[in-house]
Amino acid sequence: MKKTVLAVALSLVAGSAIANDVNQDASERARESIIDLIMSGDEFSVGGQVAVGGYYADGRFEKDENGNDTDKKQEFYNGGVTGFDLFVNYQKGNVLGQFAGEFDLADNYSSMDASFTVIDAWAGYKTGFGVASLGYANDSALDAVDGAADLTIEFGASASDASDVNQVVKFEGMKEGFKYAVSYYGDREADASGQKGFNGYVGFQNEQFQVNAGYENNDEDNSADDIEEIMLVNGVAYFGEFAIGANVAQHEKFNGQDSLLVSTSVGYTMDKLYLAAGYANQEAYVSNGVDSEWVNFGASYQITNKLSTLVDFKVDMSDDNNNDDLEAFFKVAYDF
C-alpha cells in the first residue's frame, strides 16, 4: 500500500501541529498518535482504526502460498484494507515508546487466513533537537518524506517503499522549520532477509511550502526489489485550500540498472470533502522494457470526527496490454 501524507510530514518533536488526515496508512497513524501523546503529556494512550474496503482490478489473479499467480481470476481483493490497526503509546518525562500492529484479512476476505503484523516496537528519548530511538520495528527516517509530495488518496506515486524496517536506530527532529533525520537498520525486508542499510533526509517547511531531499543505501543484494540506492527531491506548495506537489526519485539497482520516477499531484479541501488527482511516470529499468504511466482521481469524506470514507480510481496509460486499464480502491474507516 502506498505511503502518502496530505498534511506536512512532521517529525516527533513536542509542539508540532498535526492535521487530522483520513488519507493515512497504519505507519502514518502510528507517527501521529505518538506525537499526540507527546503533546498531551499522558503516560499511556491506546488507539487504532477499524476499516472495511478493498480493491478492484480487472485481470488480477489470486496468489498461492508462494506468492505466484494461480489460474483463478480475482477482480475484488482486500489488499490489506479490511482489518484493524492498534497503537499503544507511552511517555514519561523524556522517555517515550510505541507498540503498533496491523490485523488484516486475507485477499479473499477469509478470516481464517488473517494475519497480524507488528509495524512499530521501539523506545526513544526526546531531546531539544529531536527524538533518538532504538527498536525492533519502526519506520525508517526516509518514510517521513518519501511520499510527502503525493497528495492523492491511494494510487499516487512515491519513492520505492522506505517504510517499516527492523533492528533500527533512528534520530529525527525539527528546529525552526528545518527537518532532519537519519536511520540505520539491520533488516530492510519484513521476511528477515537480513539486508542492512541506512537512509535519511533534510528539509524545510512552513505554512506556504515544504521541500525535502532524501537518500537511501542498501548494502546487500538480497532484497525483493534489488534496489541499492534511492535519491529523491520533492516539495509541496499550499495556496489556502489548494495544494500542489511534485516528486522526482532516482532508483538504482545493484546491477547498475536505474529508473527515474516523476510525479505530480493536486489536492483541494472543501470542508469535510477532499478531492485529489495525480499523474506519474516511472521509467523501465531495461531499455526494452515498458515505462509505467498512469493518472488517478480520488476523494475522501469525513462523515464524523471518527468515521471517514475514501475512494480512488487509477487509469493505466502504459503501452502494455497486460496492464489493467482501470483499478479502483474503496475504504470506510472508523478511528478509536
PDB file of C-alpha atoms in Angstrom, residues 14-315:
ATOM      1  CA  ALA A  14       6.905  18.404  21.054  1.00  0.00           C
ATOM      2  CA  GLY A  15       4.813  21.342  19.956  1.00  0.00           C
ATOM      3  CA  SER A  16       4.389  20.204  16.334  1.00  0.00           C
ATOM      4  CA  ALA A  17       0.864  20.566  14.945  1.00  0.00           C
ATOM      5  CA  ILE A  18      -0.646  17.559  13.166  1.00  0.00           C
ATOM      6  CA  ALA A  19      -3.713  17.835  10.984  1.00  0.00           C
ATOM      7  CA  ASN A  20      -6.266  15.016  11.123  1.00  0.00           C
ATOM      8  CA  ASP A  21      -5.756  13.248   7.797  1.00  0.00           C
ATOM      9  CA  VAL A  22      -8.125  10.450   6.817  1.00  0.00           C
ATOM     10  CA  ASN A  23      -5.759   9.550   3.994  1.00  0.00           C
ATOM     11  CA  GLN A  24      -3.193   7.668   6.082  1.00  0.00           C
ATOM     12  CA  ASP A  25      -1.902   4.154   6.431  1.00  0.00           C
ATOM     13  CA  ALA A  26      -1.042   2.432   9.695  1.00  0.00           C
ATOM     14  CA  SER A  27       2.534   3.729   9.846  1.00  0.00           C
ATOM     15  CA  GLU A  28       1.406   7.336   9.411  1.00  0.00           C
ATOM     16  CA  ARG A  29      -1.295   6.998  12.051  1.00  0.00           C
ATOM     17  CA  ALA A  30       1.294   5.471  14.387  1.00  0.00           C
ATOM     18  CA  ARG A  31       3.512   8.518  13.820  1.00  0.00           C
ATOM     19  CA  GLU A  32       0.599  10.852  14.531  1.00  0.00           C
ATOM     20  CA  SER A  33      -0.516   9.006  17.652  1.00  0.00           C
ATOM     21  CA  ILE A  34       2.884   9.255  19.339  1.00  0.00           C
ATOM     22  CA  ILE A  35       3.034  12.995  18.569  1.00  0.00           C
ATOM     23  CA  ASP A  36      -0.415  13.417  20.126  1.00  0.00           C
ATOM     24  CA  LEU A  37       0.875  11.617  23.212  1.00  0.00           C
ATOM     25  CA  ILE A  38       3.882  13.930  23.489  1.00  0.00           C
ATOM     26  CA  MET A  39       1.611  16.948  23.289  1.00  0.00           C
ATOM     27  CA  SER A  40      -0.918  15.630  25.813  1.00  0.00           C
ATOM     28  CA  GLY A  41       1.595  14.566  28.439  1.00  0.00           C
ATOM     29  CA  ASP A  42      -0.291  11.328  29.206  1.00  0.00           C
ATOM     30  CA  GLU A  43       1.802   8.303  30.137  1.00  0.00           C
ATOM     31  CA  PHE A  44      -0.280   5.827  28.154  1.00  0.00           C
ATOM     32  CA  SER A  45      -2.646   6.089  25.231  1.00  0.00           C
ATOM     33  CA  VAL A  46      -4.373   3.413  23.195  1.00  0.00           C
ATOM     34  CA  GLY A  47      -5.984   3.959  19.808  1.00  0.00           C
ATOM     35  CA  GLY A  48      -6.488   2.477  16.409  1.00  0.00           C
ATOM     36  CA  GLN A  49      -8.665   2.109  13.362  1.00  0.00           C
ATOM     37  CA  VAL A  50     -11.196  -0.415  12.061  1.00  0.00           C
ATOM     38  CA  ALA A  51     -11.621  -0.439   8.278  1.00  0.00           C
ATOM     39  CA  VAL A  52     -13.640  -2.187   5.594  1.00  0.00           C
ATOM     40  CA  GLY A  53     -12.760  -1.987   1.910  1.00  0.00           C
ATOM     41  CA  GLY A  54     -10.527  -3.296  -0.825  1.00  0.00           C
ATOM     42  CA  TYR A  55      -9.546  -3.068  -4.476  1.00  0.00           C
ATOM     43  CA  TYR A  56     -10.988  -3.867  -7.873  1.00  0.00           C
ATOM     44  CA  ALA A  57      -8.602  -4.757 -10.684  1.00  0.00           C
ATOM     45  CA  ASP A  58      -9.772  -6.500 -13.826  1.00  0.00           C
ATOM     46  CA  GLY A  59      -7.283  -9.145 -14.913  1.00  0.00           C
ATOM     47  CA  ARG A  60      -5.727  -9.750 -11.482  1.00  0.00           C
ATOM     48  CA  PHE A  61      -5.108 -13.356 -10.469  1.00  0.00           C
ATOM     49  CA  GLU A  62      -5.065 -14.864  -6.983  1.00  0.00           C
ATOM     50  CA  LYS A  63      -1.723 -15.737  -5.407  1.00  0.00           C
ATOM     51  CA  ASP A  64      -0.704 -19.100  -3.993  1.00  0.00           C
ATOM     52  CA  GLU A  65       1.191 -19.601  -0.729  1.00  0.00           C
ATOM     53  CA  ASN A  66       4.454 -18.794  -2.526  1.00  0.00           C
ATOM     54  CA  GLY A  67       3.164 -15.532  -3.964  1.00  0.00           C
ATOM     55  CA  ASN A  68       2.832 -16.857  -7.524  1.00  0.00           C
ATOM     56  CA  ASP A  69      -0.166 -16.246  -9.768  1.00  0.00           C
ATOM     57  CA  THR A  70      -2.762 -19.019  -9.912  1.00  0.00           C
ATOM     58  CA  ASP A  71      -5.214 -19.677 -12.740  1.00  0.00           C
ATOM     59  CA  LYS A  72      -8.093 -18.252 -10.674  1.00  0.00           C
ATOM     60  CA  LYS A  73      -9.099 -14.717 -11.546  1.00  0.00           C
ATOM     61  CA  GLN A  74      -9.831 -12.354  -8.660  1.00  0.00           C
ATOM     62  CA  GLU A  75     -11.323  -8.985  -9.547  1.00  0.00           C
ATOM     63  CA  PHE A  76     -12.063  -7.918  -5.952  1.00  0.00           C
ATOM     64  CA  TYR A  77      -9.441  -8.381  -3.246  1.00  0.00           C
ATOM     65  CA  ASN A  78      -8.625  -6.996   0.185  1.00  0.00           C
ATOM     66  CA  GLY A  79      -5.013  -5.895  -0.273  1.00  0.00           C
ATOM     67  CA  GLY A  80      -4.605  -5.218   3.444  1.00  0.00           C
ATOM     68  CA  VAL A  81      -7.520  -2.762   3.654  1.00  0.00           C
ATOM     69  CA  THR A  82     -10.123  -4.668   5.694  1.00  0.00           C
ATOM     70  CA  GLY A  83      -8.923  -5.207   9.261  1.00  0.00           C
ATOM     71  CA  PHE A  84      -7.847  -3.105  12.211  1.00  0.00           C
ATOM     72  CA  ASP A  85      -4.776  -1.268  13.464  1.00  0.00           C
ATOM     73  CA  LEU A  86      -3.810  -0.901  17.125  1.00  0.00           C
ATOM     74  CA  PHE A  87      -1.423   1.625  18.710  1.00  0.00           C
ATOM     75  CA  VAL A  88      -0.173   1.625  22.316  1.00  0.00           C
ATOM     76  CA  ASN A  89       1.978   4.620  23.251  1.00  0.00           C
ATOM     77  CA  TYR A  90       3.962   5.516  26.365  1.00  0.00           C
ATOM     78  CA  GLN A  91       5.667   8.666  27.572  1.00  0.00           C
ATOM     79  CA  LYS A  92       7.055   9.710  30.945  1.00  0.00           C
ATOM     80  CA  GLY A  93       9.302  12.729  31.003  1.00  0.00           C
ATOM     81  CA  ASN A  94      11.628  12.491  28.040  1.00  0.00           C
ATOM     82  CA  VAL A  95      11.230   8.727  27.664  1.00  0.00           C
ATOM     83  CA  LEU A  96       8.711   7.501  25.103  1.00  0.00           C
ATOM     84  CA  GLY A  97       7.863   4.409  23.098  1.00  0.00           C
ATOM     85  CA  GLN A  98       5.290   2.723  20.936  1.00  0.00           C
ATOM     86  CA  PHE A  99       3.852  -0.645  20.025  1.00  0.00           C
ATOM     87  CA  ALA A 100       1.696  -0.803  16.890  1.00  0.00           C
ATOM     88  CA  GLY A 101       0.323  -3.610  14.783  1.00  0.00           C
ATOM     89  CA  GLU A 102      -1.953  -4.397  11.846  1.00  0.00           C
ATOM     90  CA  PHE A 103      -4.527  -7.195  11.729  1.00  0.00           C
ATOM     91  CA  ASP A 104      -5.574  -7.721   8.088  1.00  0.00           C
ATOM     92  CA  LEU A 105      -7.951 -10.165   6.472  1.00  0.00           C
ATOM     93  CA  ALA A 106      -6.651 -12.241   3.575  1.00  0.00           C
ATOM     94  CA  ASP A 107      -7.053 -11.047  -0.015  1.00  0.00           C
ATOM     95  CA  ASN A 108     -10.137 -13.238  -0.418  1.00  0.00           C
ATOM     96  CA  TYR A 109     -11.562 -11.807   2.847  1.00  0.00           C
ATOM     97  CA  SER A 110     -11.288 -15.168   4.627  1.00  0.00           C
ATOM     98  CA  SER A 111     -10.875 -14.518   8.371  1.00  0.00           C
ATOM     99  CA  MET A 112      -9.216 -17.933   8.774  1.00  0.00           C
ATOM    100  CA  ASP A 113      -6.273 -16.640   6.767  1.00  0.00           C
ATOM    101  CA  ALA A 114      -5.971 -13.294   8.548  1.00  0.00           C
ATOM    102  CA  SER A 115      -2.525 -12.102   9.630  1.00  0.00           C
ATOM    103  CA  PHE A 116      -1.122  -9.819  12.340  1.00  0.00           C
ATOM    104  CA  THR A 117       1.980  -7.734  11.636  1.00  0.00           C
ATOM    105  CA  VAL A 118       3.995  -5.688  14.126  1.00  0.00           C
ATOM    106  CA  ILE A 119       4.802  -2.370  12.459  1.00  0.00           C
ATOM    107  CA  ASP A 120       6.231  -0.465  15.439  1.00  0.00           C
ATOM    108  CA  ALA A 121       8.003  -1.642  18.589  1.00  0.00           C
ATOM    109  CA  TRP A 122      10.514   0.882  19.833  1.00  0.00           C
ATOM    110  CA  ALA A 123      11.641   3.107  22.706  1.00  0.00           C
ATOM    111  CA  GLY A 124      13.167   6.562  22.488  1.00  0.00           C
ATOM    112  CA  TYR A 125      14.438   9.625  24.289  1.00  0.00           C
ATOM    113  CA  LYS A 126      13.290  13.156  23.490  1.00  0.00           C
ATOM    114  CA  THR A 127      15.833  15.977  23.381  1.00  0.00           C
ATOM    115  CA  GLY A 128      15.634  19.615  22.412  1.00  0.00           C
ATOM    116  CA  PHE A 129      16.722  18.721  18.889  1.00  0.00           C
ATOM    117  CA  GLY A 130      14.632  15.619  18.241  1.00  0.00           C
ATOM    118  CA  VAL A 131      13.970  12.030  19.245  1.00  0.00           C
ATOM    119  CA  ALA A 132      16.595   9.285  19.335  1.00  0.00           C
ATOM    120  CA  SER A 133      15.065   5.802  19.208  1.00  0.00           C
ATOM    121  CA  LEU A 134      16.020   2.147  19.158  1.00  0.00           C
ATOM    122  CA  GLY A 135      13.605  -0.577  18.182  1.00  0.00           C
ATOM    123  CA  TYR A 136      12.752  -3.987  16.857  1.00  0.00           C
ATOM    124  CA  ALA A 137      10.491  -2.397  14.222  1.00  0.00           C
ATOM    125  CA  ASN A 138       9.955   1.212  13.213  1.00  0.00           C
ATOM    126  CA  ASP A 139       9.539   3.489  10.214  1.00  0.00           C
ATOM    127  CA  SER A 140      12.831   4.353   8.592  1.00  0.00           C
ATOM    128  CA  ALA A 141      13.856   8.017   8.545  1.00  0.00           C
ATOM    129  CA  LEU A 142      13.110   8.406   4.836  1.00  0.00           C
ATOM    130  CA  ASP A 143       9.498   7.315   5.334  1.00  0.00           C
ATOM    131  CA  ALA A 144       8.710  10.748   6.795  1.00  0.00           C
ATOM    132  CA  VAL A 145       9.194  12.425   3.409  1.00  0.00           C
ATOM    133  CA  ASP A 146       9.270   9.799   0.642  1.00  0.00           C
ATOM    134  CA  GLY A 147       5.557  10.381  -0.025  1.00  0.00           C
ATOM    135  CA  ALA A 148       5.285  13.923   1.277  1.00  0.00           C
ATOM    136  CA  ALA A 149       4.591  15.361  -2.196  1.00  0.00           C
ATOM    137  CA  ASP A 150       1.939  12.758  -3.032  1.00  0.00           C
ATOM    138  CA  LEU A 151      -1.415  14.385  -2.308  1.00  0.00           C
ATOM    139  CA  THR A 152      -3.538  11.602  -3.813  1.00  0.00           C
ATOM    140  CA  ILE A 153      -5.714   9.078  -1.996  1.00  0.00           C
ATOM    141  CA  GLU A 154      -4.217   5.682  -2.879  1.00  0.00           C
ATOM    142  CA  PHE A 155      -2.810   5.235  -6.390  1.00  0.00           C
ATOM    143  CA  GLY A 156      -0.331   8.079  -6.424  1.00  0.00           C
ATOM    144  CA  ALA A 157       3.450   7.703  -6.550  1.00  0.00           C
ATOM    145  CA  SER A 158       6.397   7.940  -4.189  1.00  0.00           C
ATOM    146  CA  ALA A 159       9.893   6.503  -3.999  1.00  0.00           C
ATOM    147  CA  SER A 160      10.252   2.754  -3.574  1.00  0.00           C
ATOM    148  CA  ASP A 161       8.864   1.729  -0.178  1.00  0.00           C
ATOM    149  CA  ALA A 162      11.087   3.166   2.545  1.00  0.00           C
ATOM    150  CA  SER A 163       8.838   2.427   5.492  1.00  0.00           C
ATOM    151  CA  ASP A 164       8.877  -0.334   8.090  1.00  0.00           C
ATOM    152  CA  VAL A 165      12.310  -1.759   8.895  1.00  0.00           C
ATOM    153  CA  ASN A 166      13.638  -3.959  11.682  1.00  0.00           C
ATOM    154  CA  GLN A 167      16.548  -3.584  14.105  1.00  0.00           C
ATOM    155  CA  VAL A 168      16.517   0.150  13.578  1.00  0.00           C
ATOM    156  CA  VAL A 169      18.349   3.061  15.205  1.00  0.00           C
ATOM    157  CA  LYS A 170      16.939   6.487  14.297  1.00  0.00           C
ATOM    158  CA  PHE A 171      17.246  10.156  15.103  1.00  0.00           C
ATOM    159  CA  GLU A 172      14.583  12.564  13.838  1.00  0.00           C
ATOM    160  CA  GLY A 173      13.932  16.184  14.610  1.00  0.00           C
ATOM    161  CA  MET A 174      12.862  19.643  13.515  1.00  0.00           C
ATOM    162  CA  LYS A 175      14.130  23.084  14.528  1.00  0.00           C
ATOM    163  CA  GLU A 176      12.700  26.398  13.296  1.00  0.00           C
ATOM    164  CA  GLY A 177      11.264  24.824  10.174  1.00  0.00           C
ATOM    165  CA  PHE A 178      14.322  22.733   9.302  1.00  0.00           C
ATOM    166  CA  LYS A 179      13.718  18.954   9.333  1.00  0.00           C
ATOM    167  CA  TYR A 180      16.339  16.239   9.516  1.00  0.00           C
ATOM    168  CA  ALA A 181      16.579  12.528  10.212  1.00  0.00           C
ATOM    169  CA  VAL A 182      18.863   9.543   9.765  1.00  0.00           C
ATOM    170  CA  SER A 183      18.321   5.840  10.437  1.00  0.00           C
ATOM    171  CA  TYR A 184      20.317   2.612  10.258  1.00  0.00           C
ATOM    172  CA  TYR A 185      18.606  -0.762  10.017  1.00  0.00           C
ATOM    173  CA  GLY A 186      19.766  -4.344  10.213  1.00  0.00           C
ATOM    174  CA  ASP A 187      16.857  -5.821   8.263  1.00  0.00           C
ATOM    175  CA  ARG A 188      15.319  -3.950   5.332  1.00  0.00           C
ATOM    176  CA  GLU A 189      12.800  -6.670   4.457  1.00  0.00           C
ATOM    177  CA  ALA A 190       9.954  -7.998   6.603  1.00  0.00           C
ATOM    178  CA  ASP A 191      10.938 -11.597   5.745  1.00  0.00           C
ATOM    179  CA  ALA A 192      14.141 -11.298   7.797  1.00  0.00           C
ATOM    180  CA  SER A 193      16.432 -11.469   4.773  1.00  0.00           C
ATOM    181  CA  GLY A 194      18.981  -9.520   6.780  1.00  0.00           C
ATOM    182  CA  GLN A 195      19.542  -6.672   4.339  1.00  0.00           C
ATOM    183  CA  LYS A 196      21.274  -3.796   6.110  1.00  0.00           C
ATOM    184  CA  GLY A 197      21.256  -0.174   5.118  1.00  0.00           C
ATOM    185  CA  PHE A 198      20.731   3.443   6.049  1.00  0.00           C
ATOM    186  CA  ASN A 199      18.682   6.401   4.882  1.00  0.00           C
ATOM    187  CA  GLY A 200      17.889   9.957   5.849  1.00  0.00           C
ATOM    188  CA  TYR A 201      16.581  13.326   4.728  1.00  0.00           C
ATOM    189  CA  VAL A 202      16.818  17.067   5.203  1.00  0.00           C
ATOM    190  CA  GLY A 203      14.039  19.523   4.524  1.00  0.00           C
ATOM    191  CA  PHE A 204      12.334  22.777   5.311  1.00  0.00           C
ATOM    192  CA  GLN A 205       8.686  23.606   5.843  1.00  0.00           C
ATOM    193  CA  ASN A 206       6.414  26.474   6.735  1.00  0.00           C
ATOM    194  CA  GLU A 207       2.759  27.311   6.150  1.00  0.00           C
ATOM    195  CA  GLN A 208       3.325  28.148   2.465  1.00  0.00           C
ATOM    196  CA  PHE A 209       5.502  25.256   1.262  1.00  0.00           C
ATOM    197  CA  GLN A 210       7.771  22.346   2.110  1.00  0.00           C
ATOM    198  CA  VAL A 211      10.769  20.902   0.284  1.00  0.00           C
ATOM    199  CA  ASN A 212      12.676  17.677   1.034  1.00  0.00           C
ATOM    200  CA  ALA A 213      15.751  15.802  -0.181  1.00  0.00           C
ATOM    201  CA  GLY A 214      16.397  12.188   0.802  1.00  0.00           C
ATOM    202  CA  TYR A 215      18.828   9.319   0.254  1.00  0.00           C
ATOM    203  CA  GLU A 216      18.836   5.565   0.917  1.00  0.00           C
ATOM    204  CA  ASN A 217      21.581   2.969   0.541  1.00  0.00           C
ATOM    205  CA  ASN A 218      21.233  -0.793   0.964  1.00  0.00           C
ATOM    206  CA  ASP A 219      24.467  -2.737   1.329  1.00  0.00           C
ATOM    207  CA  GLU A 220      23.480  -6.279   0.348  1.00  0.00           C
ATOM    208  CA  ASP A 221      21.862  -7.591  -2.811  1.00  0.00           C
ATOM    209  CA  ASN A 222      19.177  -9.710  -1.163  1.00  0.00           C
ATOM    210  CA  SER A 223      16.049  -7.570  -1.206  1.00  0.00           C
ATOM    211  CA  ALA A 224      12.881  -8.278  -3.158  1.00  0.00           C
ATOM    212  CA  ASP A 225      13.391  -5.288  -5.478  1.00  0.00           C
ATOM    213  CA  ASP A 226      17.243  -5.386  -5.676  1.00  0.00           C
ATOM    214  CA  ILE A 227      17.445  -1.608  -5.134  1.00  0.00           C
ATOM    215  CA  GLU A 228      20.803  -0.357  -3.903  1.00  0.00           C
ATOM    216  CA  GLU A 229      20.261   3.417  -3.863  1.00  0.00           C
ATOM    217  CA  ILE A 230      17.378   5.886  -3.822  1.00  0.00           C
ATOM    218  CA  MET A 231      17.772   9.650  -4.265  1.00  0.00           C
ATOM    219  CA  LEU A 232      14.748  11.918  -4.144  1.00  0.00           C
ATOM    220  CA  VAL A 233      13.701  15.548  -4.164  1.00  0.00           C
ATOM    221  CA  ASN A 234      10.097  16.620  -3.620  1.00  0.00           C
ATOM    222  CA  GLY A 235       8.010  19.532  -2.461  1.00  0.00           C
ATOM    223  CA  VAL A 236       4.522  20.872  -1.869  1.00  0.00           C
ATOM    224  CA  ALA A 237       3.142  24.401  -2.210  1.00  0.00           C
ATOM    225  CA  TYR A 238      -0.010  25.452  -0.334  1.00  0.00           C
ATOM    226  CA  PHE A 239      -2.490  28.054  -1.551  1.00  0.00           C
ATOM    227  CA  GLY A 240      -5.229  28.158   1.060  1.00  0.00           C
ATOM    228  CA  GLU A 241      -7.448  25.104   0.497  1.00  0.00           C
ATOM    229  CA  PHE A 242      -5.478  24.113  -2.617  1.00  0.00           C
ATOM    230  CA  ALA A 243      -2.117  22.310  -2.735  1.00  0.00           C
ATOM    231  CA  ILE A 244       0.181  21.053  -5.469  1.00  0.00           C
ATOM    232  CA  GLY A 245       3.043  18.606  -5.084  1.00  0.00           C
ATOM    233  CA  ALA A 246       5.881  17.317  -7.280  1.00  0.00           C
ATOM    234  CA  ASN A 247       8.338  14.484  -6.806  1.00  0.00           C
ATOM    235  CA  VAL A 248      11.458  13.178  -8.575  1.00  0.00           C
ATOM    236  CA  ALA A 249      13.070   9.938  -7.381  1.00  0.00           C
ATOM    237  CA  GLN A 250      16.031   8.089  -8.898  1.00  0.00           C
ATOM    238  CA  HIS A 251      16.314   4.336  -8.183  1.00  0.00           C
ATOM    239  CA  GLU A 252      19.449   2.300  -8.912  1.00  0.00           C
ATOM    240  CA  LYS A 253      19.737  -1.474  -8.655  1.00  0.00           C
ATOM    241  CA  PHE A 254      22.820  -3.452  -7.655  1.00  0.00           C
ATOM    242  CA  ASN A 255      23.351  -4.489 -11.282  1.00  0.00           C
ATOM    243  CA  GLY A 256      23.558  -0.833 -12.376  1.00  0.00           C
ATOM    244  CA  GLN A 257      20.100  -0.559 -13.924  1.00  0.00           C
ATOM    245  CA  ASP A 258      18.259   2.616 -12.959  1.00  0.00           C
ATOM    246  CA  SER A 259      14.780   4.100 -13.158  1.00  0.00           C
ATOM    247  CA  LEU A 260      13.533   7.677 -12.801  1.00  0.00           C
ATOM    248  CA  LEU A 261      10.143   8.338 -11.230  1.00  0.00           C
ATOM    249  CA  VAL A 262       8.456  11.696 -11.886  1.00  0.00           C
ATOM    250  CA  SER A 263       5.056  12.522 -10.423  1.00  0.00           C
ATOM    251  CA  THR A 264       2.807  15.453  -9.642  1.00  0.00           C
ATOM    252  CA  SER A 265      -0.467  15.757  -7.752  1.00  0.00           C
ATOM    253  CA  VAL A 266      -3.039  18.292  -6.613  1.00  0.00           C
ATOM    254  CA  GLY A 267      -5.468  18.379  -3.707  1.00  0.00           C
ATOM    255  CA  TYR A 268      -8.397  20.577  -2.790  1.00  0.00           C
ATOM    256  CA  THR A 269     -10.295  20.694   0.510  1.00  0.00           C
ATOM    257  CA  MET A 270     -13.918  21.776   0.812  1.00  0.00           C
ATOM    258  CA  ASP A 271     -14.950  21.472   4.451  1.00  0.00           C
ATOM    259  CA  LYS A 272     -15.266  17.699   5.047  1.00  0.00           C
ATOM    260  CA  LEU A 273     -14.657  16.768   1.405  1.00  0.00           C
ATOM    261  CA  TYR A 274     -11.177  16.326  -0.043  1.00  0.00           C
ATOM    262  CA  LEU A 275     -10.556  15.918  -3.791  1.00  0.00           C
ATOM    263  CA  ALA A 276      -7.259  14.827  -5.354  1.00  0.00           C
ATOM    264  CA  ALA A 277      -5.712  13.928  -8.694  1.00  0.00           C
ATOM    265  CA  GLY A 278      -2.282  12.729  -9.729  1.00  0.00           C
ATOM    266  CA  TYR A 279      -0.032  11.818 -12.638  1.00  0.00           C
ATOM    267  CA  ALA A 280       3.066   9.600 -12.550  1.00  0.00           C
ATOM    268  CA  ASN A 281       5.620   8.147 -14.935  1.00  0.00           C
ATOM    269  CA  GLN A 282       8.311   5.649 -13.989  1.00  0.00           C
ATOM    270  CA  GLU A 283      10.937   4.514 -16.457  1.00  0.00           C
ATOM    271  CA  ALA A 284      11.541   0.830 -17.024  1.00  0.00           C
ATOM    272  CA  TYR A 285      14.847  -0.463 -15.650  1.00  0.00           C
ATOM    273  CA  VAL A 286      15.794  -2.006 -19.010  1.00  0.00           C
ATOM    274  CA  SER A 287      15.916  -0.314 -22.413  1.00  0.00           C
ATOM    275  CA  ASN A 288      13.402  -2.703 -23.978  1.00  0.00           C
ATOM    276  CA  GLY A 289      11.023  -2.521 -21.011  1.00  0.00           C
ATOM    277  CA  VAL A 290       7.716  -0.674 -20.762  1.00  0.00           C
ATOM    278  CA  ASP A 291       7.521   2.575 -18.797  1.00  0.00           C
ATOM    279  CA  SER A 292       4.743   2.800 -16.212  1.00  0.00           C
ATOM    280  CA  GLU A 293       2.398   5.759 -16.688  1.00  0.00           C
ATOM    281  CA  TRP A 294      -0.917   6.474 -15.012  1.00  0.00           C
ATOM    282  CA  VAL A 295      -3.343   9.072 -13.705  1.00  0.00           C
ATOM    283  CA  ASN A 296      -5.663   8.767 -10.728  1.00  0.00           C
ATOM    284  CA  PHE A 297      -8.641  10.633  -9.299  1.00  0.00           C
ATOM    285  CA  GLY A 298      -9.998  10.245  -5.788  1.00  0.00           C
ATOM    286  CA  ALA A 299     -11.912  11.725  -2.889  1.00  0.00           C
ATOM    287  CA  SER A 300     -12.341  11.344   0.838  1.00  0.00           C
ATOM    288  CA  TYR A 301     -15.185  12.497   3.049  1.00  0.00           C
ATOM    289  CA  GLN A 302     -15.063  12.937   6.815  1.00  0.00           C
ATOM    290  CA  ILE A 303     -18.563  11.777   7.849  1.00  0.00           C
ATOM    291  CA  THR A 304     -17.881  12.407  11.543  1.00  0.00           C
ATOM    292  CA  ASN A 305     -14.743  13.153  13.549  1.00  0.00           C
ATOM    293  CA  LYS A 306     -14.061   9.413  13.674  1.00  0.00           C
ATOM    294  CA  LEU A 307     -15.772   7.994  10.582  1.00  0.00           C
ATOM    295  CA  SER A 308     -14.474   8.557   7.042  1.00  0.00           C
ATOM    296  CA  THR A 309     -14.784   7.118   3.562  1.00  0.00           C
ATOM    297  CA  LEU A 310     -12.233   7.107   0.724  1.00  0.00           C
ATOM    298  CA  VAL A 311     -12.289   6.192  -2.978  1.00  0.00           C
ATOM    299  CA  ASP A 312      -9.688   6.366  -5.731  1.00  0.00           C
ATOM    300  CA  PHE A 313      -9.591   5.363  -9.409  1.00  0.00           C
ATOM    301  CA  LYS A 314      -6.456   4.676 -11.436  1.00  0.00           C
ATOM    302  CA  VAL A 315      -6.270   4.753 -15.234  1.00  0.00           C
TER     303      VAL A 315
END
